[in-house]
PDB file of C-alpha atoms in Angstrom:
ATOM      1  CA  UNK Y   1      88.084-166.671  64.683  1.00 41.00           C
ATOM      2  CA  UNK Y   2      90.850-165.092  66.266  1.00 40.00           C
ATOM      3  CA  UNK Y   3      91.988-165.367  69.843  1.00 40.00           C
ATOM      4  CA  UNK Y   4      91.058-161.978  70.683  1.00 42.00           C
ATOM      5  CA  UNK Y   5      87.646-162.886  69.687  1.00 46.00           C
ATOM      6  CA  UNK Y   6      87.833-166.052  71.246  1.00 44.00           C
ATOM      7  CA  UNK Y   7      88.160-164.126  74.504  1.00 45.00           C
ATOM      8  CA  UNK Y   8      85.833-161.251  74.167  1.00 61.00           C
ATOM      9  CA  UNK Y   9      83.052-164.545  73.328  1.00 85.00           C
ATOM     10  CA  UNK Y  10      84.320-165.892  76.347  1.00 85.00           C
ATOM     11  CA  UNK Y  11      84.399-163.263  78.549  1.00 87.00           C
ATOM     12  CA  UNK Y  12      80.626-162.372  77.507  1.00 91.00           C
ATOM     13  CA  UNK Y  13      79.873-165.890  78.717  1.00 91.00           C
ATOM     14  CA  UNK Y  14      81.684-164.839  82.159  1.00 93.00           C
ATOM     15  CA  UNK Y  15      80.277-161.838  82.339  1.00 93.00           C
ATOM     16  CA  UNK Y  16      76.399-162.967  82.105  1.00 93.00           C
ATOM     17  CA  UNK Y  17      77.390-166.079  84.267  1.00 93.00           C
ATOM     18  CA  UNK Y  18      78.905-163.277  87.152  1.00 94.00           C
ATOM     19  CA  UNK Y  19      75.974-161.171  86.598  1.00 93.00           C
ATOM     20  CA  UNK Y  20      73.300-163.658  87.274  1.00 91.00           C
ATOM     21  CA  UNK Y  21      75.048-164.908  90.407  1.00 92.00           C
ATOM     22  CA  UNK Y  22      74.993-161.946  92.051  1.00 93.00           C
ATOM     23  CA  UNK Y  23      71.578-160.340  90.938  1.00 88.00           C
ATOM     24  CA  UNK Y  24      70.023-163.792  92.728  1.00 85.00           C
ATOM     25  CA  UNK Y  25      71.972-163.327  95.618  1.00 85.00           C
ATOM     26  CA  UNK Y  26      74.515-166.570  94.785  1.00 89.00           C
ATOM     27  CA  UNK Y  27      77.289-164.597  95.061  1.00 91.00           C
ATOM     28  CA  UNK Y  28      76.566-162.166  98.436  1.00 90.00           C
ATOM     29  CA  UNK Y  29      77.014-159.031  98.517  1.00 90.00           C
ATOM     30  CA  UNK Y  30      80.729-157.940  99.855  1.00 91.00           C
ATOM     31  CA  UNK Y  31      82.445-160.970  99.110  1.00 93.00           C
ATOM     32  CA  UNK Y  32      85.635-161.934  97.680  1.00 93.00           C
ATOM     33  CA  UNK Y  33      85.681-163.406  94.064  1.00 93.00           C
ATOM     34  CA  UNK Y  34      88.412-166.212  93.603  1.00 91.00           C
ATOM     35  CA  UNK Y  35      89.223-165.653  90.134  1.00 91.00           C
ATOM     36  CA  UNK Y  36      91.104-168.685  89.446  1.00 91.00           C
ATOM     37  CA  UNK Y  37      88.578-170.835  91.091  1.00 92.00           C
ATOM     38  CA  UNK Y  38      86.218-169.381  89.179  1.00 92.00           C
ATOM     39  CA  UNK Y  39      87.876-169.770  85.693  1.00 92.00           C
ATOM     40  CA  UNK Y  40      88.101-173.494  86.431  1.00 92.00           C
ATOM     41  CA  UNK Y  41      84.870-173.523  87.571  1.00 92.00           C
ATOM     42  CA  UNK Y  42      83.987-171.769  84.316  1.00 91.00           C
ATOM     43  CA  UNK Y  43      86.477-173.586  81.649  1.00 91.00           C
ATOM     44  CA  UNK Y  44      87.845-171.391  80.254  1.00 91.00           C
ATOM     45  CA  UNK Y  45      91.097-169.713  81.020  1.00 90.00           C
ATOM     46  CA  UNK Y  46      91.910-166.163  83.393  1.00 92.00           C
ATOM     47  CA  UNK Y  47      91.783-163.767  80.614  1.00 91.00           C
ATOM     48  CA  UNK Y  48      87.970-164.035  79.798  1.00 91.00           C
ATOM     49  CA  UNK Y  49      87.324-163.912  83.048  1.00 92.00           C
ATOM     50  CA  UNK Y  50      89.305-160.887  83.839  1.00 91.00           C
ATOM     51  CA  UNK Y  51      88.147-159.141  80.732  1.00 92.00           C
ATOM     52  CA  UNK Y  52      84.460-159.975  82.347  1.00 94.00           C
ATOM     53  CA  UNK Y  53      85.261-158.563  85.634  1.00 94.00           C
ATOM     54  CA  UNK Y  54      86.517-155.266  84.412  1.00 93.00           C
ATOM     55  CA  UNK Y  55      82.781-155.085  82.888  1.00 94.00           C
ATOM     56  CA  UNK Y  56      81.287-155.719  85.713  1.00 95.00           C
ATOM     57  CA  UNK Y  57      83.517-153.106  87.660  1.00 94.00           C
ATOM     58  CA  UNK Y  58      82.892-150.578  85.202  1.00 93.00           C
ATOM     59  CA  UNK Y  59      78.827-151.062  85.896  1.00 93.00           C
ATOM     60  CA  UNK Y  60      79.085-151.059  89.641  1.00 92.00           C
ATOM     61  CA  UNK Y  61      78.719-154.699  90.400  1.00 94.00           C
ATOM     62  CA  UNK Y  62      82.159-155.480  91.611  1.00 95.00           C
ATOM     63  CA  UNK Y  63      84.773-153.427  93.025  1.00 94.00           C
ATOM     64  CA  UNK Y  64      88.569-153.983  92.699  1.00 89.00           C
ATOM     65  CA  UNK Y  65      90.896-152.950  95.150  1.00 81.00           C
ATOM     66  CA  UNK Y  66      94.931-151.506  94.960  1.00 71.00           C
ATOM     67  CA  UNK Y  67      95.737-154.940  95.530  1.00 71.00           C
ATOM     68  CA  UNK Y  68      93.661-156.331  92.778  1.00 76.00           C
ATOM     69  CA  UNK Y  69      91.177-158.170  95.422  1.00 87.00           C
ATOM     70  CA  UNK Y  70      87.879-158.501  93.752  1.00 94.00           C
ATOM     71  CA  UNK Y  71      84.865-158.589  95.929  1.00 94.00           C
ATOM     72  CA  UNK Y  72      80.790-158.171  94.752  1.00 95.00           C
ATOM     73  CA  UNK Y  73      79.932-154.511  95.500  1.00 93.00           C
ATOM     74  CA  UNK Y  74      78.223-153.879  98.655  1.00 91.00           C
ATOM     75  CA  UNK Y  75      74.780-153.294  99.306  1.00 90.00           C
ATOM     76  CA  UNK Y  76      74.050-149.393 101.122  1.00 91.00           C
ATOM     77  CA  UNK Y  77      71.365-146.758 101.881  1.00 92.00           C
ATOM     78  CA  UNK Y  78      72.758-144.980  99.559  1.00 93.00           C
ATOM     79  CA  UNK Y  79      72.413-146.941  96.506  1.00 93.00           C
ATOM     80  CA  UNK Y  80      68.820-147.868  97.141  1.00 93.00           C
ATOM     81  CA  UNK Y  81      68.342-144.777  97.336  1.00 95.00           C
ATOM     82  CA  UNK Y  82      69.219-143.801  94.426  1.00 96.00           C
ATOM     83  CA  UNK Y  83      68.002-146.554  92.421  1.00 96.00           C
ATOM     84  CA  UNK Y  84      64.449-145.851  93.352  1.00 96.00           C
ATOM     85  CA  UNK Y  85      64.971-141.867  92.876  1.00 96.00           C
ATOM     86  CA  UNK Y  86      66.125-142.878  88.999  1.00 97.00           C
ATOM     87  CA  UNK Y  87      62.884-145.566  89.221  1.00 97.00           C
ATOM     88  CA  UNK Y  88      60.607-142.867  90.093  1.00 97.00           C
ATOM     89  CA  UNK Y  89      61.919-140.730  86.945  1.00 96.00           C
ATOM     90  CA  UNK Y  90      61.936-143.495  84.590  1.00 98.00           C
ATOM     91  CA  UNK Y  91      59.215-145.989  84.928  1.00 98.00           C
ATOM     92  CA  UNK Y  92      56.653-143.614  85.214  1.00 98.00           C
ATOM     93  CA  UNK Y  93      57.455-142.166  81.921  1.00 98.00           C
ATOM     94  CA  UNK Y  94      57.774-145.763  80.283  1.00 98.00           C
ATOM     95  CA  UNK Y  95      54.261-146.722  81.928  1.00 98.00           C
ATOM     96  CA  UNK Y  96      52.690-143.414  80.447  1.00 98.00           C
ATOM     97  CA  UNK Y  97      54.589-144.253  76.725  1.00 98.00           C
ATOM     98  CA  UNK Y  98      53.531-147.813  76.792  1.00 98.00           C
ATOM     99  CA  UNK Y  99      50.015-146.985  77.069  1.00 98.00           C
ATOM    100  CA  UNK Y 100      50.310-144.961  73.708  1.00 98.00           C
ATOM    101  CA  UNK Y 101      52.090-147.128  72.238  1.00 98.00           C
ATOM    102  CA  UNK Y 102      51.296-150.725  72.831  1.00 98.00           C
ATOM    103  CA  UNK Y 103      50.466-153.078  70.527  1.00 98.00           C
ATOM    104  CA  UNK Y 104      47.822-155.756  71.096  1.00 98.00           C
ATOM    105  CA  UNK Y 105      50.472-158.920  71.199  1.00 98.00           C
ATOM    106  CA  UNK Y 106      52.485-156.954  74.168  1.00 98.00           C
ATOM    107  CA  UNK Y 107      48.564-156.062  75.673  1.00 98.00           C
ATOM    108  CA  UNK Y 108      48.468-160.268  75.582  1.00 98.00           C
ATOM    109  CA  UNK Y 109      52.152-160.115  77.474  1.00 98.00           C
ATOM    110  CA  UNK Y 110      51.340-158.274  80.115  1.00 98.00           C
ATOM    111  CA  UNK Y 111      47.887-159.776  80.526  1.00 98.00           C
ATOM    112  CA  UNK Y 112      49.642-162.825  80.870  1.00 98.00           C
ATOM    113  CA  UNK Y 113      52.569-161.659  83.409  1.00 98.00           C
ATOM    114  CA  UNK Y 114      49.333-160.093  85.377  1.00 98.00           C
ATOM    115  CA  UNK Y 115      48.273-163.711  85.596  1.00 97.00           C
ATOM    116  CA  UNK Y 116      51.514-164.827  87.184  1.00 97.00           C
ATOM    117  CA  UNK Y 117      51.328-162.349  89.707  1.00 97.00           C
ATOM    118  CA  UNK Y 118      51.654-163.101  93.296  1.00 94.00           C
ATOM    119  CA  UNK Y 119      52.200-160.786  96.135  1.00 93.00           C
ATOM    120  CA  UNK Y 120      55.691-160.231  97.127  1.00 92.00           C
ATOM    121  CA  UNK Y 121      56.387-161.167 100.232  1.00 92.00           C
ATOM    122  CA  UNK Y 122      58.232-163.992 102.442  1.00 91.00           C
ATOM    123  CA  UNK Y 123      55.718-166.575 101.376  1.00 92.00           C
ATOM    124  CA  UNK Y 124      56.307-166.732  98.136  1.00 92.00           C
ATOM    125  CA  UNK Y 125      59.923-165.614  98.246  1.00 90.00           C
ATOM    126  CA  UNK Y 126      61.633-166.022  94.988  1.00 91.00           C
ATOM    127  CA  UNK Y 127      58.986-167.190  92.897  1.00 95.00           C
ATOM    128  CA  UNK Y 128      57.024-163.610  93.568  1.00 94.00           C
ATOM    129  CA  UNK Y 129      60.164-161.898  92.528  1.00 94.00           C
ATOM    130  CA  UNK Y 130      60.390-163.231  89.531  1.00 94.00           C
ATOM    131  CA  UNK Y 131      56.788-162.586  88.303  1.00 97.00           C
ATOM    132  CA  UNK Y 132      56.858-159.250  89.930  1.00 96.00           C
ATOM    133  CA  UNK Y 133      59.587-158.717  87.864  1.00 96.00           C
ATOM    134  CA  UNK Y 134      58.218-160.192  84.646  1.00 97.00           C
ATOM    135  CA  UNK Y 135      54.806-158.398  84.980  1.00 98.00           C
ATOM    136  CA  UNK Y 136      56.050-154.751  85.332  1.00 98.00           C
ATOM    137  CA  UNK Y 137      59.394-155.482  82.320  1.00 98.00           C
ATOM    138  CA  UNK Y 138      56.036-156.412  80.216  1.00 98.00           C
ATOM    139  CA  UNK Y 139      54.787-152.516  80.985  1.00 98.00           C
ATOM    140  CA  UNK Y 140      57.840-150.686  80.309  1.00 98.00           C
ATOM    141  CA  UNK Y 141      59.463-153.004  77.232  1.00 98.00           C
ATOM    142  CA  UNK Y 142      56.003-151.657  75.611  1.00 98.00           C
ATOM    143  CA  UNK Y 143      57.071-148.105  75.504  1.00 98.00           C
ATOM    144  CA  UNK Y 144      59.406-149.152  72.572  1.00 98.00           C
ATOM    145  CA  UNK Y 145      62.332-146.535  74.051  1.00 98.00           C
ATOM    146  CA  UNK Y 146      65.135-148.591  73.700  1.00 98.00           C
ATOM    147  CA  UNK Y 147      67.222-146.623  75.886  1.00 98.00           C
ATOM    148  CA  UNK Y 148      64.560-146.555  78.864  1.00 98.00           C
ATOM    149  CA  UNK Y 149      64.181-150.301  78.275  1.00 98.00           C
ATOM    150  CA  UNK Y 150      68.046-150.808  78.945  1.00 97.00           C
ATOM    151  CA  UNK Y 151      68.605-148.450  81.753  1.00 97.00           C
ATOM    152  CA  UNK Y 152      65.464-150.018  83.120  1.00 98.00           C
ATOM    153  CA  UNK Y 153      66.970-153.621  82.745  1.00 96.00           C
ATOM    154  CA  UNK Y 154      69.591-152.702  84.513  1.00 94.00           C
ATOM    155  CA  UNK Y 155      68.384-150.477  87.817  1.00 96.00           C
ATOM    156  CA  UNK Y 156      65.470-153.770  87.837  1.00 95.00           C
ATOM    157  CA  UNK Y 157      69.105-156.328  88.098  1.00 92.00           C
ATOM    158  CA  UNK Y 158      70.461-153.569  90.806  1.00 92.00           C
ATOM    159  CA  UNK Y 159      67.205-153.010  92.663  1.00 93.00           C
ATOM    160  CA  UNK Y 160      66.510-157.124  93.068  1.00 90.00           C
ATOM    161  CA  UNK Y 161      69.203-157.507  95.430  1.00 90.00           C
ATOM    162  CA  UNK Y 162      67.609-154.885  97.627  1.00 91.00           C
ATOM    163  CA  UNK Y 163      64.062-156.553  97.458  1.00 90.00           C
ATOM    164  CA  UNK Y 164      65.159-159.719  98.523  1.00 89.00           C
ATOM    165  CA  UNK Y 165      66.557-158.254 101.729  1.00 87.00           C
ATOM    166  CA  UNK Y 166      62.898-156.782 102.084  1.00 88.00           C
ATOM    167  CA  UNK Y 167      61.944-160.249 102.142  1.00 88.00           C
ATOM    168  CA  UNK Y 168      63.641-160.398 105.547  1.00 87.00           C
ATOM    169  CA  UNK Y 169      62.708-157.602 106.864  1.00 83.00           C
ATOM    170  CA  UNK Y 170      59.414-157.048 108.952  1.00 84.00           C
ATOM    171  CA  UNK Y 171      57.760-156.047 105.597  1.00 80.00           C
ATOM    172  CA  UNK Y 172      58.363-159.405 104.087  1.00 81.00           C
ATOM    173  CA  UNK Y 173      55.793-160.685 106.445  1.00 85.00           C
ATOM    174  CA  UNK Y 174      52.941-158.375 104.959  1.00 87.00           C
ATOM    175  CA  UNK Y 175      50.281-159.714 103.084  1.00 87.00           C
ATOM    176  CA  UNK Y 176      51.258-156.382 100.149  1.00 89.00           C
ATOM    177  CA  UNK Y 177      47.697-157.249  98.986  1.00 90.00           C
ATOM    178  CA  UNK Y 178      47.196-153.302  97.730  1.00 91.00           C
ATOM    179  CA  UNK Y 179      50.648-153.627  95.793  1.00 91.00           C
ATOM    180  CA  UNK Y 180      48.884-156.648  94.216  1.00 93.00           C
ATOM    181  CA  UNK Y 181      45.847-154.854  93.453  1.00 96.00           C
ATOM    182  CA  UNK Y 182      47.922-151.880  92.145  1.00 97.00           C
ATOM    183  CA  UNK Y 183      49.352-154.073  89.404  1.00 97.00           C
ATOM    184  CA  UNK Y 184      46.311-154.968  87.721  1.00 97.00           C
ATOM    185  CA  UNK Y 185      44.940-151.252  87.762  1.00 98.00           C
ATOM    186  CA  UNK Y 186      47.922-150.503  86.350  1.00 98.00           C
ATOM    187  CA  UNK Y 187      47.138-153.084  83.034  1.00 98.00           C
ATOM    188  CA  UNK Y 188      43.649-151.884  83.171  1.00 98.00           C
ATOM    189  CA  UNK Y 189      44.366-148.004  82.468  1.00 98.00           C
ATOM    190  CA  UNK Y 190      47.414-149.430  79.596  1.00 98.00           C
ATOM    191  CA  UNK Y 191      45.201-151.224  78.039  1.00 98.00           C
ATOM    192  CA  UNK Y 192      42.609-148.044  78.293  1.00 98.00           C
ATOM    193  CA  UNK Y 193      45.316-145.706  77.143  1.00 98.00           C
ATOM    194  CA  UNK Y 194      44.874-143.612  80.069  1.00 98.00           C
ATOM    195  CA  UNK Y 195      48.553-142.761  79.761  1.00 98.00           C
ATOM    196  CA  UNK Y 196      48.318-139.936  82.514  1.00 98.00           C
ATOM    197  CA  UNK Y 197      46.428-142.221  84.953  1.00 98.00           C
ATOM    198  CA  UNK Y 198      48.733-144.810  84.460  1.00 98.00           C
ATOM    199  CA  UNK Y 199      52.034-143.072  85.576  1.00 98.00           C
ATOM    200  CA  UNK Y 200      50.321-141.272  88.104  1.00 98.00           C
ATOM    201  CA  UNK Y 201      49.800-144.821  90.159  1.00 98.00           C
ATOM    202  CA  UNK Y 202      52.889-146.380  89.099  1.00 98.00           C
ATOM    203  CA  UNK Y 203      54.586-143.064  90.823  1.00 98.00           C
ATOM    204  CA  UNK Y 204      52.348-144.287  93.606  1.00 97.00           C
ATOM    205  CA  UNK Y 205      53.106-147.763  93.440  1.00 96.00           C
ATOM    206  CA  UNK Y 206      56.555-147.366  93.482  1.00 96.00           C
ATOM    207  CA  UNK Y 207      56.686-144.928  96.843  1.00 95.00           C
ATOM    208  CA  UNK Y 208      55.141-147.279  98.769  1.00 92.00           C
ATOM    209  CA  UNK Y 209      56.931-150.604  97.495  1.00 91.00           C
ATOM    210  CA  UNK Y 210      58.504-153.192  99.118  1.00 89.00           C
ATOM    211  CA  UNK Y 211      61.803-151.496  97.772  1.00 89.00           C
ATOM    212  CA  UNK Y 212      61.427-147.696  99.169  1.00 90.00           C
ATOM    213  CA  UNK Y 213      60.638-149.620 102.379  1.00 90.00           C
ATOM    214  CA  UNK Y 214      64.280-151.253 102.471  1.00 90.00           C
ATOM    215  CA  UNK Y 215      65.623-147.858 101.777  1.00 91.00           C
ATOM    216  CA  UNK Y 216      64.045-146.276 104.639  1.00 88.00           C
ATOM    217  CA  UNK Y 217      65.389-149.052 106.681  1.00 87.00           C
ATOM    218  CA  UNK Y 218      68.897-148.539 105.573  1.00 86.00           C
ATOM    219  CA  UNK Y 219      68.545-145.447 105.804  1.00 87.00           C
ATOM    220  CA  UNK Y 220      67.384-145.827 109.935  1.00 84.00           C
ATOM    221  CA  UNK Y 221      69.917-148.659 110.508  1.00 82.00           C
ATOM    222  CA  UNK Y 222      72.853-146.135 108.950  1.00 80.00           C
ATOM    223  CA  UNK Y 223      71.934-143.205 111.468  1.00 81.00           C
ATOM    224  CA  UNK Y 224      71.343-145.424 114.244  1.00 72.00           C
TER     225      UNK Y 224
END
């Protein structure tokens, strides 16, 4: 193997280790990444880890300065608001494939995720998250669009950070037991093929989440 390739295996370690610390929140949002520290931490020299972080900046999850700071890209109104504008486009459609095109192993996924299910709130914290997260990747992945599947991935990663500050919010404290409810009406008509149906509540679903609630809070808090 050959020390470029040594590096660009390296830096994909880096790079899923950087990711996953800031999609759960380990690294915060706006601060500064001591790259050095965090190659040692990592061992393996600064050259992977650079070659990660230019990765990451080119996706929008850091953001590099003239001074060659690194810091975790901030959290705004802005953002969340368009990451739900591009969820209400996408998942929709996915929701409306998958129920054309599922097969009856990913009908036993999601029937399973459904099962794991609990409502997302400040109760259950992380753990809803998670399964929230698992349940409705179980919908979509069954549209077998591989290109709605990965830009899905990714606005799910983005959008996480932004449901976690819902959990602090007044919001977190609800009960969400119609969200809940929502989820397994939206197996049932899947599973029915009732493509149509299907997108029509996730649409519904995902206008009055836990996530278009944050934006309308950022949104307040920005005017204010």
């Amino acid at each position: 193997m050959t020390s470029a390739n040594v590096f660009s295996s390296k830096g994909g370690l880096a790079y899923t280790e950087l990711r996953q610390r800031i999609t759960s929140g380990g690294l915060a949002p706006g601060s500064r990444l001591s790259q050095y520290e965090l190659a040692e931490e990592m061992g393996m020299s600064i050259t992977p880890l650079r070659e990660a972080i230019r990765r990451l900046a080119s996706e929008d999850w850091v953001v590099m300065d003239a001074h060659r700071d690194v810091r975790v890209a901030p959290m705004s109104a802005s953002e969340a608001r368009e990451l739900l504008e591009v969820r209400l486009s996408l998942e929709p459609s996915a929701t409306e494939l998958a129920a054309q095109r599922r097969t009856e192993r990913e009908i036993a996924t999601m029937q399973a995720a459904a099962e794991e299910l609990l409502p997302v709130t400040r109760t259950w914290g992380e753990e809803a998250i998670t399964a929230h997260r698992a349940f409705h990747r179980a919908i979509y992945a069954a549209s077998h669009n591989k290109v709605m599947i990965r830009l899905l991935d990714d606005l799910w990663d983005k959008a996480d950070r932004y449901r976690r500050i819902g959990l602090e919010l007044p919001a977190g404290a609800e009960p969400r037991t119609i969200d809940l409810k929502q989820h397994h009406q939206i197996l049932e008509l899947v599973i029915d093929g009732d493509g149509a149906a299907a997108a029509e509540l996730v649409r519904s679903h995902v206008r009055n989440s836990l996530g278009a609630t944050v934006t309308g809070t950022l949104e307040d808090r920005e005017r204010a």
